[in-house]
Coordinates of C-alpha atoms in Angstrom, one line a residue:
X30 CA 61.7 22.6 33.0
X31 CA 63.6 25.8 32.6
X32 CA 66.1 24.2 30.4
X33 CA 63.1 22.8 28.1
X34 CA 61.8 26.0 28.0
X35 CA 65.1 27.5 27.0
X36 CA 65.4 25.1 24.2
X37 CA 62.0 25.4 23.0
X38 CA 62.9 29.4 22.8
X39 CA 65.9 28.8 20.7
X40 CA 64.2 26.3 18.5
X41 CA 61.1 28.7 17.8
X42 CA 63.6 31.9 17.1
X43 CA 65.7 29.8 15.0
X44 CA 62.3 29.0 13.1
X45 CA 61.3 32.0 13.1
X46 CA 64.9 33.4 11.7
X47 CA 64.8 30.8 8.6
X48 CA 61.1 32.0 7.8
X49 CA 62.6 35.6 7.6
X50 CA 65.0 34.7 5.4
X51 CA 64.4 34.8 1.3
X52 CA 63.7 31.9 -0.3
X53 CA 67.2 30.2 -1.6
X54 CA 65.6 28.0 -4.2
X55 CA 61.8 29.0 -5.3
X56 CA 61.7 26.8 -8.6
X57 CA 62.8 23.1 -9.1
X58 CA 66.3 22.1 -9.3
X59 CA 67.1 21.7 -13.2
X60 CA 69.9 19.8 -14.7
X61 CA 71.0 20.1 -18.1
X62 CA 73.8 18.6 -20.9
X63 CA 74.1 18.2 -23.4
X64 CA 73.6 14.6 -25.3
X65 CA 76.0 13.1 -27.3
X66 CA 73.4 13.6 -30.8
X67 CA 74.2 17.7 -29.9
X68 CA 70.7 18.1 -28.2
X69 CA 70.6 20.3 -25.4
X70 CA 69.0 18.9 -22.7
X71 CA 66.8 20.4 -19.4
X72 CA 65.6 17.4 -17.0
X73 CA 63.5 17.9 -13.4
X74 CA 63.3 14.9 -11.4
X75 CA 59.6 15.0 -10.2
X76 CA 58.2 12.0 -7.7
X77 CA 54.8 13.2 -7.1
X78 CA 52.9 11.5 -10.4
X79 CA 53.7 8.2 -12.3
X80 CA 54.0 10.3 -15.5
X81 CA 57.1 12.1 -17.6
X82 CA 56.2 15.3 -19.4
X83 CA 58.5 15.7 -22.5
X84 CA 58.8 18.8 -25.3
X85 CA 61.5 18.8 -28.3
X86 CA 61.6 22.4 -29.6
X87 CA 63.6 23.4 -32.6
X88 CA 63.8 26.9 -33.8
X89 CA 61.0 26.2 -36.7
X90 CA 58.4 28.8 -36.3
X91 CA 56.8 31.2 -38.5
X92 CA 60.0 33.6 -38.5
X93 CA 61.8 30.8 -40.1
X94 CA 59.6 31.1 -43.3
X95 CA 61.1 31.7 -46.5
X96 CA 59.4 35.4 -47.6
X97 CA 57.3 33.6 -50.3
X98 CA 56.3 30.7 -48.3
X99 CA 54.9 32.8 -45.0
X100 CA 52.9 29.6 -43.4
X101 CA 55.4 26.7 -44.3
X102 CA 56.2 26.6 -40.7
X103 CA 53.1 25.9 -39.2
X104 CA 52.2 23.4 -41.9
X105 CA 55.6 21.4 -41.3
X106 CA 54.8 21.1 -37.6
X107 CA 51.1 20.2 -37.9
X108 CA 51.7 17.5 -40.9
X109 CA 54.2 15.8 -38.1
X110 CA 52.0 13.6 -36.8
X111 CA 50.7 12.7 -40.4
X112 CA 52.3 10.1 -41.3
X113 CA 56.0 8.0 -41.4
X114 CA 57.3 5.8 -44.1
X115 CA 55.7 3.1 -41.3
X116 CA 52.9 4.3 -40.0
X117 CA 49.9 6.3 -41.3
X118 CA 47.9 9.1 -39.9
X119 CA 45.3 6.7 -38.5
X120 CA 47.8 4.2 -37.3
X121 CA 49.7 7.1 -35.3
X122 CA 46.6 7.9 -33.8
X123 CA 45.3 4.7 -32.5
X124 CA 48.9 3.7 -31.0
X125 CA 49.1 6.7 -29.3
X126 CA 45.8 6.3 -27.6
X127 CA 47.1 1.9 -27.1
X128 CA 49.7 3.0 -25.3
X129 CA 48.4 5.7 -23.7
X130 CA 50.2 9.1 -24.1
X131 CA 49.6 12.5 -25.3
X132 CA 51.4 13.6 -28.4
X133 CA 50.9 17.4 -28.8
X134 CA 52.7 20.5 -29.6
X135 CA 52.9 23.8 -31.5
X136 CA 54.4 26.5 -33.6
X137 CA 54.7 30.4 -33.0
X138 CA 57.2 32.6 -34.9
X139 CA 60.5 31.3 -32.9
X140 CA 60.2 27.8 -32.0
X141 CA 58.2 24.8 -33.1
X142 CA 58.0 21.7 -30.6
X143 CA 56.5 18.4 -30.3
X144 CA 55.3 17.6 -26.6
X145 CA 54.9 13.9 -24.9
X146 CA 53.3 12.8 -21.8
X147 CA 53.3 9.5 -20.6
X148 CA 53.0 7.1 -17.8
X149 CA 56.5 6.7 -16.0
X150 CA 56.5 2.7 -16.4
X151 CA 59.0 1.8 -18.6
X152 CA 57.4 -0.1 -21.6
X153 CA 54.8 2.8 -21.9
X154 CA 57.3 5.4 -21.5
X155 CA 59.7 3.4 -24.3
X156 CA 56.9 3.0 -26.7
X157 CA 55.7 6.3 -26.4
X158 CA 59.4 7.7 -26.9
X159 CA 59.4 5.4 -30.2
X160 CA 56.4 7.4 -31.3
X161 CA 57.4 10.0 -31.0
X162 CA 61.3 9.9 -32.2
X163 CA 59.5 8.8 -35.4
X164 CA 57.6 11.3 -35.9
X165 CA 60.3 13.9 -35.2
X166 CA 62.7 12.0 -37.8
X167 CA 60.8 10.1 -40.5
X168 CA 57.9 12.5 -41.4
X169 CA 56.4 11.7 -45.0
X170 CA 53.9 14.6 -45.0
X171 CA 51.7 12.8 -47.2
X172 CA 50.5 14.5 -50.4
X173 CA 46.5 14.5 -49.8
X174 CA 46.7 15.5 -45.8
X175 CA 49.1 18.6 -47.3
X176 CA 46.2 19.2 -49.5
X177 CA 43.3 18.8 -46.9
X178 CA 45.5 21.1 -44.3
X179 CA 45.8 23.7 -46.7
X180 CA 42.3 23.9 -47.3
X181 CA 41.7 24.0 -44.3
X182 CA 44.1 26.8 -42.8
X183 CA 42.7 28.8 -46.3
X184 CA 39.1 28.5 -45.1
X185 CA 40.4 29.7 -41.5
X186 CA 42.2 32.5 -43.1
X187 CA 39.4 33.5 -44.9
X188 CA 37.1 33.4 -41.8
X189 CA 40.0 35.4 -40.1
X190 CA 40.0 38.0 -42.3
X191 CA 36.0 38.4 -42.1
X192 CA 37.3 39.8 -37.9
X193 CA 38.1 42.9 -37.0
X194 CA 39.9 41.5 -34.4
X195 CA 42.1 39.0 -36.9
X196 CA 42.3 42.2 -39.1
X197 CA 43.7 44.3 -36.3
X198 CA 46.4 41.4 -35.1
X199 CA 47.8 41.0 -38.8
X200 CA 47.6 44.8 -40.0
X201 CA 49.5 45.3 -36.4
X202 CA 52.2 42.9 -36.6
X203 CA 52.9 44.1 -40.0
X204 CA 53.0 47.5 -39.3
X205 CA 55.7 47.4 -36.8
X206 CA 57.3 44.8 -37.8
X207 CA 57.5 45.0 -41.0
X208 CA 59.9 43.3 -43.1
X209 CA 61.8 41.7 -40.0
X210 CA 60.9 38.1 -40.3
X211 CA 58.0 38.6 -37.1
X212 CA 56.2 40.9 -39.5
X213 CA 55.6 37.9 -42.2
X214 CA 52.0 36.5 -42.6
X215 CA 50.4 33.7 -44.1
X216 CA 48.5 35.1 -47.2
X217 CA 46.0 32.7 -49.7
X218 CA 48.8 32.8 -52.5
X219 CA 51.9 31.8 -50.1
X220 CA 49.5 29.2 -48.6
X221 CA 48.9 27.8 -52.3
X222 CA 52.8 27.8 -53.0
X223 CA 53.6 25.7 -50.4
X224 CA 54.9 22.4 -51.8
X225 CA 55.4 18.6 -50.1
X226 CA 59.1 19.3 -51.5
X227 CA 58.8 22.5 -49.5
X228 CA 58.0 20.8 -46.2
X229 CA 60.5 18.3 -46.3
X230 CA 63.4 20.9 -47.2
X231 CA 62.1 23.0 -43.8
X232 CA 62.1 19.9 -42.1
X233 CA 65.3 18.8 -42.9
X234 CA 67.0 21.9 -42.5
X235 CA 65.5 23.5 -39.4
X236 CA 64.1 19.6 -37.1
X237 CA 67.9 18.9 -36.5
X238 CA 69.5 17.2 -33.9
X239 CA 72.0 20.4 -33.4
X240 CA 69.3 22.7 -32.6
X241 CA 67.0 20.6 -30.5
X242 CA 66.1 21.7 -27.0
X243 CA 64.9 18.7 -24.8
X244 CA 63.1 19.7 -21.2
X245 CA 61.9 16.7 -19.5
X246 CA 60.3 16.7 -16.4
X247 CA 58.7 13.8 -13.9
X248 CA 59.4 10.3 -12.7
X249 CA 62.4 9.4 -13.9
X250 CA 66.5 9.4 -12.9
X251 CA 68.8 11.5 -14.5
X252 CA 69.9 8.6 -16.2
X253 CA 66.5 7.2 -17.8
X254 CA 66.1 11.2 -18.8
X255 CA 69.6 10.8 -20.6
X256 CA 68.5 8.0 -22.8
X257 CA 65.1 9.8 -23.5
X258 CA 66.7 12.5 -25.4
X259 CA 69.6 11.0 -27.1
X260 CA 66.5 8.1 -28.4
X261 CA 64.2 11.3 -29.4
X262 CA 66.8 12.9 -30.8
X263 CA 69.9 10.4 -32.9
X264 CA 67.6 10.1 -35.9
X265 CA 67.8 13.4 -36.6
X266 CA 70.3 15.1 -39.2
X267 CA 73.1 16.5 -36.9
X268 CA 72.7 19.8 -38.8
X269 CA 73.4 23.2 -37.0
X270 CA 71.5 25.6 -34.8
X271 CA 69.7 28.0 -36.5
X272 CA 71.0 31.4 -37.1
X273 CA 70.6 34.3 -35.2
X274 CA 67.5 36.3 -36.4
X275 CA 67.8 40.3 -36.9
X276 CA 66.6 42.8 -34.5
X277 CA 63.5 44.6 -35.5
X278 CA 63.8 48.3 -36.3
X279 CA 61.9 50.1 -34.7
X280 CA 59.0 51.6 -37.0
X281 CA 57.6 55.5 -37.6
X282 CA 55.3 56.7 -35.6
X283 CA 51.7 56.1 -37.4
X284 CA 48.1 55.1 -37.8
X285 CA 46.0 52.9 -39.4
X286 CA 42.5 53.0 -40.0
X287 CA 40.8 50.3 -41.5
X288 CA 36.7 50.2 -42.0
X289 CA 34.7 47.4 -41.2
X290 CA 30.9 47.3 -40.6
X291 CA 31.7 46.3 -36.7
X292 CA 29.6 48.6 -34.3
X293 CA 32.9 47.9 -31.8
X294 CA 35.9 49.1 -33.1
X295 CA 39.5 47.1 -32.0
X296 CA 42.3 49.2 -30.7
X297 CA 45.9 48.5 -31.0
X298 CA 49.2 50.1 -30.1
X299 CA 52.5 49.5 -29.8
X300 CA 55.9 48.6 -31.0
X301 CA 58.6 46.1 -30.7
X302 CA 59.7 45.9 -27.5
X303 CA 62.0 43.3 -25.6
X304 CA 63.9 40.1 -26.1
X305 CA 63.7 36.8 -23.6
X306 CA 67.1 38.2 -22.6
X307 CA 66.5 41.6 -22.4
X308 CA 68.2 43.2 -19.7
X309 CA 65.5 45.2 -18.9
X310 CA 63.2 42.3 -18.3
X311 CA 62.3 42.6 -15.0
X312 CA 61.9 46.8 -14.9
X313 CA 59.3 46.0 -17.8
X314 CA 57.4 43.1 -16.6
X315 CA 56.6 45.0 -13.1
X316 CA 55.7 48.0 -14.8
X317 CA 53.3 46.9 -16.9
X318 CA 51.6 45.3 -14.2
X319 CA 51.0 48.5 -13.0
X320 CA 50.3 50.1 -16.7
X321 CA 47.9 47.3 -18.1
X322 CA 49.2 44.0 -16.5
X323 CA 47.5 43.5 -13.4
X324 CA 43.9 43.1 -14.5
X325 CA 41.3 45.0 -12.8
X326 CA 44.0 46.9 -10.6
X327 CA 46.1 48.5 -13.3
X328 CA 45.7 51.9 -14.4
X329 CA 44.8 51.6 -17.8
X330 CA 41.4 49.4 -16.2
X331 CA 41.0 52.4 -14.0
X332 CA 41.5 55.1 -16.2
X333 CA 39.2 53.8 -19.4
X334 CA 37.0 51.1 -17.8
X335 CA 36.3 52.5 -14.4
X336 CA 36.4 56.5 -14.6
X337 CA 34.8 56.4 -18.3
X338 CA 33.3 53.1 -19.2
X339 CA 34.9 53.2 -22.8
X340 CA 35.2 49.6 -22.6
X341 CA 35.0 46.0 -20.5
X342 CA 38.5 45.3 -20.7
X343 CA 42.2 47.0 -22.0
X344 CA 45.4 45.3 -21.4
X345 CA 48.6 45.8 -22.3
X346 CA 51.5 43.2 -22.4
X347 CA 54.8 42.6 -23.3
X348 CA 55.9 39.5 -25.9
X349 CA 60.0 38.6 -25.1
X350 CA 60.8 36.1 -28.0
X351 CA 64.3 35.6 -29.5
X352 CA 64.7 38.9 -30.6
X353 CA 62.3 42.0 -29.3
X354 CA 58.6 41.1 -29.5
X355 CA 55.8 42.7 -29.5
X356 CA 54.7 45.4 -27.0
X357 CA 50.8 46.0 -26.9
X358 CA 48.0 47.6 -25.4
X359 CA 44.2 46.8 -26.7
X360 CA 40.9 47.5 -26.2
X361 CA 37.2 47.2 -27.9
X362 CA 35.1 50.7 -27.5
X363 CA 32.5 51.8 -29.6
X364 CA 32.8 53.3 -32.8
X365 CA 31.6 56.7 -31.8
X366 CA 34.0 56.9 -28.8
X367 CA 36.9 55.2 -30.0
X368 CA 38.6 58.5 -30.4
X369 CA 38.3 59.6 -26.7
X370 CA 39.0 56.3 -25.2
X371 CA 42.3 56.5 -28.0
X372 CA 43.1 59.5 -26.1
X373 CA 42.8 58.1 -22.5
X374 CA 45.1 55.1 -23.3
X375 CA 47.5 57.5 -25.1
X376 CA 47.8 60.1 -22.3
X377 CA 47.9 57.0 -19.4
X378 CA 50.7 55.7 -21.0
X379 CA 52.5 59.2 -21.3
X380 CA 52.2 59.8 -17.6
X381 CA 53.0 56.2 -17.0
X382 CA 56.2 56.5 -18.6
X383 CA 57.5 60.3 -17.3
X384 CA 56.5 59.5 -13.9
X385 CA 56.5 55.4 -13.5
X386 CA 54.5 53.9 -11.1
X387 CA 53.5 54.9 -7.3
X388 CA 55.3 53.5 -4.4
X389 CA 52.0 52.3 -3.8
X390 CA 51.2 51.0 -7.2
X391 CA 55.1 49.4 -6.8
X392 CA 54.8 47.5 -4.0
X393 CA 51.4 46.0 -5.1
X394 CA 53.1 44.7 -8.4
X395 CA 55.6 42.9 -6.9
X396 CA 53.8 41.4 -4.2
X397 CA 51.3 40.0 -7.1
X398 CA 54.0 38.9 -9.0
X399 CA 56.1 36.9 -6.2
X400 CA 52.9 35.8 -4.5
X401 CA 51.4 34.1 -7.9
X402 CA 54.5 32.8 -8.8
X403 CA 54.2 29.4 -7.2
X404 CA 50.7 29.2 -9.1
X405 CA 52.8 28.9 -12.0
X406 CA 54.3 26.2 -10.9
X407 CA 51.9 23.8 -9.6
X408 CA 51.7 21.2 -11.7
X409 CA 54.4 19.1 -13.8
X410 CA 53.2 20.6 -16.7
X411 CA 53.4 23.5 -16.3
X412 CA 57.1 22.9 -14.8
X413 CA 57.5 21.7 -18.4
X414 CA 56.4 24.7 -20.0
X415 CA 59.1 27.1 -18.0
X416 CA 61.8 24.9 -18.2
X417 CA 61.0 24.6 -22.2
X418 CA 61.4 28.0 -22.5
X419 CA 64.5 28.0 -20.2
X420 CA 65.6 26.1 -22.9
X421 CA 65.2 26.8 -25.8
X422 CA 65.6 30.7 -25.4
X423 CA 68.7 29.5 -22.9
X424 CA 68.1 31.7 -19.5
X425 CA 70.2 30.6 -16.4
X426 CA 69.4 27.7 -15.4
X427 CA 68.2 29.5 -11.9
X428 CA 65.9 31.5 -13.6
X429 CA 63.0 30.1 -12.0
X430 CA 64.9 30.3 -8.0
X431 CA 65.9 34.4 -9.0
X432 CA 62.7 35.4 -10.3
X433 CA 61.2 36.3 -6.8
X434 CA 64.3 38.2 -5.9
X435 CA 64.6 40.0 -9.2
X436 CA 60.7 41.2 -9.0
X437 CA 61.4 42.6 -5.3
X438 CA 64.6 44.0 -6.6
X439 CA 62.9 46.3 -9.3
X440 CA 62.5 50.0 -8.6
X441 CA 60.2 52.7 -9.8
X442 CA 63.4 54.4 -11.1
X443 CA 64.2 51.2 -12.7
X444 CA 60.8 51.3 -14.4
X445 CA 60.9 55.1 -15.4
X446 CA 63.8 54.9 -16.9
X447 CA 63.5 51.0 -18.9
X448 CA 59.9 52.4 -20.3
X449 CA 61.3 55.7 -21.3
X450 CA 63.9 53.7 -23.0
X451 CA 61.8 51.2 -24.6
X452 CA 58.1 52.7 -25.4
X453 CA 59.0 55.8 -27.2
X454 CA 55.9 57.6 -28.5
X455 CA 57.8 58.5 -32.1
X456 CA 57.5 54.9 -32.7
X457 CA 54.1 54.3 -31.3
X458 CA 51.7 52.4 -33.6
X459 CA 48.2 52.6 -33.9
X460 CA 45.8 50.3 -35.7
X461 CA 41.8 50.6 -35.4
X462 CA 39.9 48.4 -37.3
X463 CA 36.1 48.5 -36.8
X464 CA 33.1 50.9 -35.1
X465 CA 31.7 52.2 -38.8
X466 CA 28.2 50.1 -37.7
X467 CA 28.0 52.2 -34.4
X468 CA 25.4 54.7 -35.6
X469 CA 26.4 57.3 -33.3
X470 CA 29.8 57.1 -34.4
X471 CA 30.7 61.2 -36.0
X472 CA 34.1 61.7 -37.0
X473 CA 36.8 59.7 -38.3
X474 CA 39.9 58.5 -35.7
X475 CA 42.5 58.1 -38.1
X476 CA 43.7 58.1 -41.4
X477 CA 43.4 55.6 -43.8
X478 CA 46.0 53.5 -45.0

């Protein structure tokens, strides 16, 4: 009986010891190559479902738009599915619900991707493939859905521009970035420009096999994810990866007032601030937890909804893309306030940044952070989505295992110093757009540009 016991000890303290330990592997084991078309390829080998989640991004988005063509992106990558030299629009869609699958995707200023899922078994998972390799390679963009698309994102842009809110994203994004390629917008003329000779040239140039990043994620072997890609992918001009894009420069300090009839006017600040591969990535994403990250717990929420009631909600966020993205804090406050509750945001960020966040405030953000990390990764799809972006903006490939250790690693002195670095008031932007139909509202908040 004693020796039992003994054994029983040593078992439950050895138990105990591995449960003290940190995590050695917190995100699924990804394998990559790279195929013999020049794809580069990320593949998880997931049991759980009979399904295979699949995204091809190329570096097509909007920053990829030739100066007079701002739009030509996001038209290329929605007329996709429009139509092959076999197969119509209506044709696409009825096989793809035959056999099955989800064919979806997007576009955003680096990367435009097409996304697949389908069930595992292997003539629904070939046929879907099929699809879908056709669509990346054999696009016809037909002449009368180019013209029914461009009515249609004209009619959106025109409702858009009706918004304060749409009016305070674009007059923000082009205000600090200005004529970096992440500043362009989609106007009514460049919309009209846009040709079917123009959307085969992008297609061409940028939808190559070269500069294709393949994740694929679920139930299949290494093997079967091999011949996935190179199938999706050897139609496809070899070309070459796309060029490196410019860093922003970082703009003058300045604001921007623009009048609308709103009773609620829309506040925006910021500036570019980090890449996917920033070094200071971690120092920046725990501190703006604290700053405007965390929701109801963050200091701006405390400072300017809680102490003052300027407004529901403000947030502020960070954007990595290729090159630095955006850094912004918004909020929605009445017209007649929105210069005090300008002033709260503006001096909570000043002390944010000399004095970083409490030990307090520190230890909160990254417990939040490591503790709704595995929420992130509960599902195959949203596996597919982190190792898409693993990817294409081509992070180590233990990215996802680090991240919990690189959160706890991050200290306040790492945060003081990465925001003092990176949100520099002299470059601050300010945009408010709105609050002239709040009849209380007395003085003017900015000037006019």
């Amino acid at each position: 009986m004693q020796t039992l016991s003994h054994s029983l000890l040593r078992s439950f303290a050895a138990a105990m010891a591995l449960l003290a330990m940190p995590s050695v592997q917190a995100g699924p084991k990804i394998q990559h190559w790279v195929a013999d078309t020049g794809a580069r390829v990320y593949f998880v080998e997931s049991r759980a479902l009979p399904m295979v989640d699949i995204q091809i991004s190329f570096a097509a988005g909007s920053a990829y738009d030739p100066a007079d063509r701002a739009g030509l992106a996001a038209l290329t990558r929605s007329l996709l599915e429009a139509g092959t030299a076999e197969l119509d629009e209506q044709t696409i869609a009825e096989r793809s619900a035959d056999i099955g699958a989800q064919i979806g995707g997007g576009v955003d200023q680096d990367r435009a991707s097409l996304t697949v899922r389908t069930l595992s078994s292997a003539a629904e998972r070939n046929a879907a493939v099929a699809l879908a390799a056709e669509l990346l390679a054999a696009p016809t963009f037909p002449q009368s859905v180019l013209e029914r698309e461009r009515a249609r994102s004209i009619a959106a842009l025109r409702e858009a521009l009706t918004q304060p809110a749409s009016l305070a994203e674009r007059s923000f994004t082009a205000a600090i970035f200005g004529d970096h390629p992440y500043g362009r917008l989609s106007t009514e003329a460049s919309l009209s420009s846009i040709t079917r000779e123009d959307l085969l040239r992008f297609h061409r140039q940028h939808y190559v096999a070269r500069g294709a990043s393949v994740a694929i994620v679920g139930d299949v072997s290494r093997a079967e994810a091999a011949v996935l890609a190179e199938r999706l992918t050897k139609n496809l001009p070899a070309g070459e990866p796309a060029a490196a894009l410019p860093a922003p420069t970082q703009p003058e300090r300045r604001s921007i007032r623009i009048d609308h009839p709103a009773a609620q006017a829309h506040l925006l600040l910021g500036l570019p601030g980090m890449a996917r591969q920033d070094p200071d990535y971690f120092p920046l994403l725990v501190g703006n937890y604290v700053l405007g990250g965390g929701g109801f717990v963050s200091r701006l929420t405390r400072e300017v909804r809680e102490k003052r009631g300027y407004a529901y909600s403000v947030y502020s966020y960070f954007s990595p893309q290729r090159v630095a993205g955006p850094f912004q804090i918004g909020l929605q406050t009445r017209g007649a306030q929105a210069a005090d509750a300008l002033a709260v945001v503006e001096q909570t960020l000043a002390e944010f940044i000399a004095a970083g966040p409490t030990a307090e405030e520190l230890q909160a953000a990254r417990d939040n952070l490591i503790n709704g990390f595995g929420l992130r990764l509960d599902s195959n799809r949203k596996i597919l989505d982190h190792v898409a972006m693993i990817g294409f903006y081509q992070l180590p490939l233990d990215w996802l295992d680090t991240y919990p250790q690189q959160v706890a690693a991050v200290t306040a002195e790492a945060v003081r110093d990465a925001f003092a670095r990176r949100v520099r008031p002299e470059h601050l932007v300010t945009v408010i757009v709105g609050g002239s139909g709040d009849t209380e509202r007395t003085a003017d908040i900015g000037s006019a540009q």
